[in-house]
CSV table of C-alpha atoms in Angstrom, one decimal:
chain,number,residue,atom,x,y,z
C,230,MET,CA,0.0,0.0,0.0
C,231,THR,CA,1.3,3.5,-0.9
C,232,ALA,CA,0.3,7.0,0.1
C,233,LYS,CA,1.9,9.9,-1.8
C,234,GLY,CA,4.8,7.8,-2.9
C,235,ARG,CA,5.5,6.2,0.5
C,236,GLN,CA,5.0,2.5,1.4
C,237,VAL,CA,2.7,2.2,4.4
C,238,PHE,CA,2.4,-1.1,6.4
C,239,THR,CA,-0.4,-2.3,8.6
C,240,VAL,CA,0.4,-2.9,12.3
C,241,ALA,CA,-0.2,-6.6,11.8
C,242,GLN,CA,2.5,-6.6,9.0
C,243,VAL,CA,4.9,-4.7,11.1
C,244,ASN,CA,4.5,-7.1,14.1
C,245,ARG,CA,4.7,-10.2,11.8
C,246,TYR,CA,7.9,-8.8,10.3
C,247,ALA,CA,9.4,-7.9,13.6
C,248,LYS,CA,8.4,-11.3,14.9
C,249,GLY,CA,10.3,-13.0,12.1
C,250,LEU,CA,13.3,-11.0,12.7
C,251,VAL,CA,13.3,-11.9,16.4
C,252,GLU,CA,12.8,-15.6,15.8
C,253,ALA,CA,15.5,-15.7,13.2
C,254,ASP,CA,18.1,-14.6,15.8
C,255,ALA,CA,20.2,-17.7,16.9
C,256,ILE,CA,20.8,-16.3,20.3
C,257,LEU,CA,17.2,-15.4,21.0
C,258,ALA,CA,16.1,-18.9,19.8
C,259,GLY,CA,17.2,-20.5,22.9
C,260,LEU,CA,18.8,-18.8,26.0
C,261,PHE,CA,18.9,-18.9,29.8
C,262,VAL,CA,17.7,-15.8,31.6
C,263,GLU,CA,18.1,-15.2,35.3
C,264,GLY,CA,15.9,-12.8,37.2
C,265,GLU,CA,13.2,-12.3,39.8
C,266,LEU,CA,9.6,-13.4,39.3
C,267,SER,CA,7.0,-10.5,39.5
C,268,ASN,CA,3.3,-10.4,38.9
C,269,PHE,CA,3.2,-14.2,38.8
C,270,ASN,CA,-0.1,-15.7,37.9
C,271,ALA,CA,-0.8,-19.4,37.7
C,272,HIS,CA,-3.9,-19.4,35.4
C,273,SER,CA,-6.7,-21.9,35.8
C,274,SER,CA,-5.9,-23.1,32.2
C,275,GLY,CA,-2.6,-24.4,33.5
C,276,HIS,CA,-0.5,-21.6,31.8
C,277,MET,CA,1.7,-19.4,33.9
C,278,TYR,CA,2.2,-15.7,33.3
C,279,PHE,CA,4.8,-13.5,34.9
C,280,THR,CA,7.4,-10.8,34.5
C,281,LEU,CA,11.0,-11.5,34.9
C,282,LYS,CA,13.1,-8.6,36.1
C,283,ASP,CA,16.4,-7.5,37.6
C,284,ALA,CA,17.6,-4.1,38.9
C,285,ASN,CA,17.7,-2.5,35.4
C,286,ALA,CA,15.1,-4.2,33.2
C,287,ALA,CA,12.1,-6.4,32.9
C,288,ILE,CA,10.6,-8.8,30.3
C,289,SER,CA,7.2,-10.5,30.1
C,290,GLY,CA,7.2,-14.2,30.3
C,291,VAL,CA,4.7,-17.1,29.7
C,292,MET,CA,5.0,-20.8,30.4
C,293,PHE,CA,2.4,-22.9,28.7
C,294,LYS,CA,0.6,-25.9,30.5
C,295,SER,CA,2.6,-28.5,28.5
C,296,HIS,CA,5.8,-27.3,30.1
C,297,ALA,CA,4.4,-26.0,33.5
C,298,GLY,CA,3.1,-29.5,34.2
C,299,HIS,CA,6.6,-30.8,34.5
C,300,LEU,CA,7.7,-28.4,37.2
C,301,ASN,CA,8.6,-30.0,40.5
C,302,PHE,CA,8.3,-26.7,42.5
C,303,MET,CA,5.7,-23.9,42.6
C,304,PRO,CA,7.0,-20.5,41.5
C,305,LYS,CA,6.0,-17.5,43.4
C,306,SER,CA,6.5,-13.7,43.0
C,307,GLY,CA,9.8,-12.6,44.5
C,308,MET,CA,11.5,-15.9,43.8
C,309,LYS,CA,14.8,-15.8,41.9
C,310,VAL,CA,14.8,-18.2,39.0
C,311,VAL,CA,16.7,-19.3,35.9
C,312,ALA,CA,14.4,-19.6,32.9
C,313,PHE,CA,15.2,-21.3,29.5
C,314,GLY,CA,13.2,-20.4,26.4
C,315,HIS,CA,13.1,-18.3,23.3
C,316,ILE,CA,12.1,-14.7,22.6
C,317,SER,CA,9.2,-14.0,20.3
C,318,LEU,CA,6.7,-11.2,19.6
C,319,TYR,CA,3.1,-11.4,20.7
C,320,GLU,CA,1.5,-9.8,17.8
C,321,LYS,CA,-1.8,-9.0,19.4
C,322,THR,CA,0.0,-6.5,21.8
C,323,GLY,CA,3.1,-5.8,19.9
C,324,GLN,CA,5.1,-6.8,22.9
C,325,TYR,CA,7.9,-9.2,22.8
C,326,GLN,CA,8.2,-11.8,25.6
C,327,LEU,CA,10.1,-14.9,26.9
C,328,TYR,CA,8.4,-18.2,26.1
C,329,VAL,CA,9.7,-20.4,28.9
C,330,GLU,CA,10.2,-24.1,28.4
C,331,TYR,CA,12.1,-24.9,31.7
C,332,LEU,CA,12.3,-23.1,35.0
C,333,GLU,CA,14.3,-23.7,38.1
C,334,PRO,CA,15.1,-21.8,41.3
C,335,ALA,CA,18.4,-19.9,41.1
C,336,GLY,CA,21.3,-21.0,43.2
C,337,VAL,CA,21.6,-23.5,46.0
C,338,GLY,CA,18.9,-21.7,47.9
C,339,GLY,CA,16.6,-22.3,45.0
C,340,LEU,CA,17.4,-26.0,44.9
C,341,GLN,CA,16.7,-26.3,48.6
C,342,LEU,CA,13.4,-24.6,48.0
C,343,GLN,CA,12.7,-27.0,45.2
C,344,PHE,CA,13.7,-29.9,47.5
C,345,GLU,CA,11.3,-28.8,50.3
C,346,GLN,CA,8.3,-28.2,47.9
C,347,LEU,CA,8.7,-31.7,46.3
C,348,LYS,CA,9.2,-33.3,49.8
C,349,ALA,CA,6.0,-31.7,51.1
C,350,LYS,CA,4.1,-32.8,47.9
C,351,LEU,CA,5.2,-36.4,48.1
C,352,GLU,CA,4.7,-36.6,51.8
C,353,ALA,CA,1.1,-35.4,51.4
C,354,GLN,CA,0.6,-38.2,48.9
C,355,GLY,CA,1.8,-40.8,51.3
C,356,LEU,CA,5.0,-41.8,49.6
C,357,PHE,CA,7.0,-41.4,52.9
C,358,SER,CA,4.5,-43.3,55.0
C,359,THR,CA,6.0,-46.1,57.1
C,360,THR,CA,2.9,-48.2,56.4
C,361,ARG,CA,3.9,-48.7,52.7
C,362,LYS,CA,7.5,-49.5,53.5
C,363,ARG,CA,8.4,-53.2,53.3
C,364,PRO,CA,10.8,-55.1,55.7
C,365,LEU,CA,14.1,-56.1,54.3
C,366,PRO,CA,14.9,-59.8,53.8
C,367,GLN,CA,17.1,-61.1,56.6
C,368,PHE,CA,19.0,-63.6,54.4
C,369,ALA,CA,19.3,-62.0,50.9
C,370,ARG,CA,20.7,-64.4,48.3
C,371,CYS,CA,21.0,-61.8,45.6
C,372,VAL,CA,21.5,-58.0,46.0
C,373,ALA,CA,21.1,-55.6,43.0
C,374,VAL,CA,23.2,-52.4,43.2
C,375,ILE,CA,22.1,-49.5,41.0
C,376,THR,CA,24.9,-47.0,40.7
C,377,SER,CA,27.7,-45.9,38.6
C,378,PRO,CA,29.9,-48.9,37.7
C,379,THR,CA,33.1,-46.9,38.0
C,380,GLY,CA,32.4,-45.1,41.2
C,381,ALA,CA,33.9,-45.8,44.6
C,382,ALA,CA,30.5,-46.6,46.1
C,383,VAL,CA,30.1,-49.8,44.1
C,384,GLN,CA,33.6,-51.0,45.1
C,385,ASP,CA,32.8,-50.4,48.7
C,386,ILE,CA,29.5,-52.3,48.5
C,387,ILE,CA,31.2,-55.3,46.7
C,388,ARG,CA,34.0,-55.4,49.2
C,389,ILE,CA,31.9,-55.3,52.3
C,390,ALA,CA,29.3,-57.8,50.9
C,391,SER,CA,32.1,-60.3,50.0
C,392,GLU,CA,33.6,-60.0,53.5
C,393,ARG,CA,30.3,-60.5,55.2
C,394,ASN,CA,28.9,-63.4,53.0
C,395,PRO,CA,30.8,-64.6,49.9
C,396,ALA,CA,27.7,-66.7,49.0
C,397,THR,CA,25.5,-63.6,48.4
C,398,LYS,CA,25.3,-62.7,44.8
C,399,ILE,CA,25.9,-59.0,44.0
C,400,VAL,CA,24.7,-57.8,40.6
C,401,VAL,CA,25.5,-54.3,39.4
C,402,ALA,CA,22.9,-52.4,37.3
C,403,PRO,CA,24.8,-49.5,35.8
C,404,ALA,CA,23.2,-46.1,35.7
C,405,LEU,CA,24.0,-42.4,35.5
C,406,VAL,CA,24.2,-40.8,39.0
C,407,GLN,CA,24.8,-37.3,38.1
C,408,GLY,CA,23.9,-34.8,35.4
C,409,ALA,CA,21.2,-34.4,32.8
C,410,GLY,CA,19.0,-37.5,32.5
C,411,ALA,CA,20.5,-39.2,35.5
C,412,ALA,CA,17.2,-39.5,37.4
C,413,GLU,CA,15.5,-41.0,34.4
C,414,ASP,CA,18.3,-43.5,33.9
C,415,LEU,CA,18.2,-44.5,37.6
C,416,ALA,CA,14.4,-45.0,37.2
C,417,ARG,CA,15.0,-47.2,34.2
C,418,ALA,CA,17.5,-49.4,36.0
C,419,LEU,CA,15.0,-49.8,38.8
C,420,ALA,CA,12.3,-51.0,36.4
C,421,GLU,CA,14.7,-53.4,34.7
C,422,VAL,CA,15.8,-55.0,38.0
C,423,ASN,CA,12.1,-55.4,39.0
C,424,ALA,CA,11.3,-56.9,35.6
C,425,TRP,CA,14.3,-59.3,36.1
C,426,GLY,CA,12.8,-60.4,39.4
C,427,VAL,CA,15.7,-62.3,40.8
C,428,ALA,CA,17.1,-59.8,43.4
C,429,ASP,CA,15.9,-60.0,46.9
C,430,VAL,CA,16.8,-56.4,47.7
C,431,ILE,CA,18.0,-53.3,45.8
C,432,ILE,CA,20.7,-50.7,46.8
C,433,ILE,CA,20.5,-47.5,44.9
C,434,GLY,CA,22.9,-44.7,45.5
C,435,ARG,CA,26.3,-43.0,45.0
C,436,GLY,CA,29.1,-41.4,47.0
C,437,GLY,CA,29.1,-38.0,48.4
C,438,GLY,CA,29.0,-34.6,46.6
C,439,SER,CA,27.4,-31.2,46.4
C,440,ILE,CA,23.7,-30.7,46.4
C,441,GLU,CA,24.0,-30.3,42.6
C,442,ASP,CA,25.9,-33.6,42.3
C,443,LEU,CA,23.2,-35.5,44.3
C,444,TRP,CA,20.3,-33.8,42.6
C,445,ALA,CA,19.2,-36.8,40.5
C,446,PHE,CA,18.1,-38.4,43.7
C,447,ASN,CA,15.8,-35.5,44.4
C,448,GLU,CA,13.9,-35.8,41.2
C,449,GLU,CA,10.2,-36.8,41.3
C,450,VAL,CA,10.6,-39.4,38.5
C,451,LEU,CA,13.0,-41.4,40.6
C,452,ALA,CA,11.0,-41.0,43.8
C,453,ARG,CA,7.9,-42.5,42.1
C,454,ALA,CA,10.0,-45.3,40.5
C,455,ILE,CA,11.3,-46.3,44.1
C,456,ALA,CA,7.8,-46.1,45.5
C,457,ALA,CA,6.6,-48.4,42.6
C,458,SER,CA,9.3,-51.0,43.1
C,459,GLN,CA,8.1,-54.5,44.1
C,460,ILE,CA,11.5,-55.3,45.5
C,461,PRO,CA,12.6,-53.6,48.8
C,462,VAL,CA,14.9,-50.6,48.2
C,463,ILE,CA,17.7,-49.4,50.3
C,464,SER,CA,18.8,-45.8,49.5
C,465,ALA,CA,22.6,-45.0,50.1
C,466,VAL,CA,23.3,-41.5,48.8
C,467,GLY,CA,26.3,-39.5,49.8
C,468,HIS,CA,27.5,-39.1,53.3
C,469,GLU,CA,25.6,-39.6,56.6
C,470,THR,CA,24.6,-35.9,56.7
C,471,ASP,CA,23.2,-35.9,53.2
C,472,PHE,CA,19.4,-36.5,52.9
C,473,THR,CA,17.6,-36.8,49.5
C,474,ILE,CA,14.0,-37.4,48.4
C,475,ALA,CA,15.1,-41.0,47.6
C,476,ASP,CA,15.9,-41.5,51.3
C,477,PHE,CA,12.4,-40.7,52.4
C,478,VAL,CA,10.7,-42.8,49.8
C,479,ALA,CA,13.0,-45.9,50.1
C,480,ASP,CA,12.1,-48.8,52.4
C,481,TYR,CA,15.3,-48.2,54.3
C,482,ARG,CA,17.8,-45.3,54.3
C,483,ALA,CA,21.5,-46.2,54.8
C,484,PRO,CA,23.7,-43.3,55.8
C,485,THR,CA,26.5,-44.5,53.4
C,486,PRO,CA,26.9,-47.1,50.6
C,487,THR,CA,29.1,-49.1,53.1
C,488,ALA,CA,26.3,-49.1,55.6
C,489,ALA,CA,23.9,-50.3,52.9
C,490,ALA,CA,26.0,-53.3,52.2
C,491,GLN,CA,26.2,-54.1,55.9
C,492,THR,CA,22.4,-53.9,56.1
C,493,ALA,CA,21.6,-55.9,53.0
C,494,VAL,CA,24.1,-58.8,53.4
C,495,TYR,CA,23.9,-60.9,56.5
C,496,ASP,CA,27.2,-61.6,58.2
C,497,HIS,CA,27.9,-65.3,57.8
C,498,SER,CA,29.9,-65.4,61.1
C,499,HIS,CA,26.7,-64.3,62.7
C,500,MET,CA,24.9,-67.0,60.9
C,501,ALA,CA,27.3,-69.6,62.4
C,502,LYS,CA,26.7,-68.1,65.8
C,503,TYR,CA,23.0,-68.1,65.2
C,504,ILE,CA,23.0,-71.8,64.1
C,505,GLY,CA,25.0,-72.6,67.2
C,506,GLN,CA,22.4,-70.9,69.4
C,507,LEU,CA,19.7,-72.9,67.6
C,508,GLN,CA,21.5,-76.1,68.2
C,509,GLY,CA,21.9,-75.2,71.9
C,510,GLN,CA,18.2,-74.3,72.1
C,511,LEU,CA,17.3,-77.6,70.4
C,512,GLY,CA,19.5,-79.6,72.7
C,513,GLN,CA,18.0,-77.9,75.8
C,514,ALA,CA,14.5,-78.5,74.5
C,515,MET,CA,15.3,-82.2,73.9
C,516,ASP,CA,16.8,-82.5,77.4
C,517,THR,CA,13.7,-80.8,78.9
C,518,ASN,CA,11.4,-83.1,76.9
C,519,ILE,CA,13.3,-86.2,77.8
C,520,ALA,CA,13.2,-85.2,81.5
C,521,ALA,CA,9.5,-84.6,81.2
C,522,ARG,CA,8.9,-87.9,79.6
C,523,ARG,CA,11.1,-89.7,82.2
C,524,ASP,CA,9.0,-88.1,84.9
C,525,GLU,CA,5.8,-89.2,83.2
C,526,ILE,CA,7.2,-92.8,82.8
C,527,ALA,CA,8.2,-92.9,86.4
C,528,ALA,CA,4.8,-91.7,87.5
C,529,LEU,CA,3.2,-94.3,85.2
C,530,PHE,CA,5.4,-97.0,86.6
C,531,THR,CA,4.6,-96.0,90.2
C,532,GLY,CA,0.9,-95.9,89.4
C,533,LEU,CA,1.1,-99.4,87.7
C,534,THR,CA,3.1,-100.8,90.6
C,535,ARG,CA,0.6,-99.5,93.0
C,536,GLN,CA,-2.3,-100.7,91.0
C,537,GLY,CA,-0.6,-104.1,90.5
C,538,GLY,CA,0.1,-104.5,94.2
C,539,ASN,CA,-3.6,-103.7,95.0
C,540,ARG,CA,-4.8,-106.1,92.3
C,541,LEU,CA,-2.4,-108.8,93.6
C,542,ARG,CA,-3.6,-108.4,97.2
C,543,LYS,CA,-7.1,-108.6,96.1
C,544,GLU,CA,-6.5,-111.7,94.1
C,545,TRP,CA,-4.7,-113.3,97.1
C,546,GLN,CA,-7.7,-112.5,99.3
C,547,ASN,CA,-10.0,-114.1,96.7
C,548,LEU,CA,-7.8,-117.1,96.6
C,549,ALA,CA,-7.7,-117.4,100.3
C,550,HIS,CA,-11.5,-117.1,100.4
C,551,LEU,CA,-11.8,-119.9,97.7
C,552,GLU,CA,-9.3,-122.1,99.7
C,553,THR,CA,-11.5,-121.6,102.8
C,554,LEU,CA,-14.6,-122.6,100.8
C,555,LEU,CA,-12.9,-125.5,99.2
C,556,GLU,CA,-11.6,-126.6,102.6
C,557,LYS,CA,-15.2,-126.7,103.9
C,558,VAL,CA,-16.5,-128.9,101.1
C,559,SER,CA,-13.3,-131.1,100.8
C,560,PRO,CA,-13.6,-134.7,102.0
C,561,TYR,CA,-10.1,-134.3,103.3
C,562,ALA,CA,-11.3,-131.9,105.9
C,563,ALA,CA,-13.7,-134.5,107.1
C,564,PHE,CA,-10.8,-137.1,107.2
C,565,LYS,CA,-9.1,-134.8,109.7
C,566,ARG,CA,-12.1,-134.9,111.9
C,567,GLY,CA,-12.1,-138.8,112.0
C,568,TYR,CA,-14.1,-139.7,109.0
C,569,ALA,CA,-13.1,-142.2,106.3
C,570,LEU,CA,-14.1,-142.8,102.7
C,571,ALA,CA,-15.2,-146.3,101.8
C,572,LYS,CA,-14.4,-147.6,98.2
C,573,THR,CA,-14.8,-150.8,96.3
C,574,PRO,CA,-13.1,-151.5,93.0
C,575,THR,CA,-16.2,-150.1,91.3
C,576,GLY,CA,-16.3,-146.9,93.1
C,577,THR,CA,-17.1,-144.9,96.3
C,578,ILE,CA,-19.7,-146.6,98.6
C,579,LYS,CA,-22.6,-144.2,99.2
C,580,SER,CA,-25.1,-146.5,100.8
C,581,ALA,CA,-25.0,-149.7,102.9
C,582,LYS,CA,-27.2,-151.3,100.3
C,583,GLU,CA,-24.2,-151.2,97.9
C,584,ILE,CA,-22.2,-153.7,99.9
C,585,PHE,CA,-22.7,-157.3,101.1
C,586,GLN,CA,-21.1,-159.7,103.5
C,587,GLY,CA,-17.8,-160.9,102.2
C,588,ASP,CA,-17.0,-157.8,100.1
C,589,HIS,CA,-13.6,-156.3,100.3
C,590,VAL,CA,-13.7,-152.6,101.1
C,591,THR,CA,-10.9,-150.0,101.0
C,592,LEU,CA,-11.1,-147.3,103.7
C,593,GLN,CA,-9.4,-144.0,102.8
C,594,PHE,CA,-8.1,-141.9,105.8
C,595,ALA,CA,-6.4,-138.6,105.9
C,596,ASP,CA,-3.0,-140.3,106.4
C,597,GLY,CA,-3.5,-143.5,104.5
C,598,THR,CA,-5.8,-146.5,103.5
C,599,ALA,CA,-6.9,-149.7,105.0
C,600,LYS,CA,-8.3,-152.9,103.4
C,601,THR,CA,-11.3,-154.6,105.2
C,602,GLU,CA,-13.7,-157.4,104.7
C,603,ILE,CA,-17.4,-157.1,105.4
C,604,LYS,CA,-18.5,-159.5,108.1
C,605,GLU,CA,-22.0,-158.1,108.5
C,606,VAL,CA,-24.3,-155.5,106.8
C,607,THR,CA,-27.1,-154.0,108.9
C,608,HIS,CA,-29.5,-151.8,107.0
C,609,ALA,CA,-31.5,-148.9,108.7
C,610,PRO,CA,-35.1,-149.7,109.3
């Protein structure tokens, strides 16, 4: 469009042209900007709007829902942050602004804030609850160690485990423990060990370092991977004074990798002592049982002896009574009183009618016999 020989542009054309120039700049296409958040507004749509400023200047910023959803801390006005994004022009207002893709608190203080916010979030969701933590196996046959295969931590764990129990199998699942992508790599290794399904317990960790060095163990993706593990997890990150989100989520927190190995692997010398104690307890239990059975047998024997004696006395009494009765009906008792038994060769004489004059009769006395001849038989009237 021209007017009196001059080319005239619409506002939209100018903004579009300016936007193209800005977006074509290699530096403005991707840069980190540090500043203080001002006029922060977390919109209900999920987008975040704010101003990023320092002592001398300010720039409008926006972080769309697709990127804001990945934040593991909640930005607030007055917070110092480092933002990564690109510069572009918002044509509707003719104002250029920073389109933020990644946002983090600035400095160590900012990391601490990020740590506290994520800690509060996961604690509220129950990931730190003792009720969901599982007991560690007392006699682990296989221990998986997720850490850097070249670090000092893995060497300490293998050495301590071998000293405590050479029969325990140690399997190293290598993973990044520092830098970009380390949290995701650790989470991947956790999932692989669980899928493998052979390990009885998992040690995850690394040696000491700064808060930046240990930051992978403060990432939400790793925290949720630990919580999802079907195998008990021991966290062993840094030194005794270092605490990470992984420590709070894990089933057991060891102050150092060395302590983790001592916790996971049972000392075989203690095992020998334990077996000795069991043998002693078993021997004592057997002695107690034998003594109890001996007492029972003695009591039974005493009871049987008493019962037998009583029964024998009763039988002797019965026998004596029977002897008395037999004595009363026995002909020999009559013999003692002067009676005799008369017999013929055909049998005992029961009546005078059974004998006749001239018969030979044998008389049976208590102390012998006598042969007689019948001279006369007189019958009762």
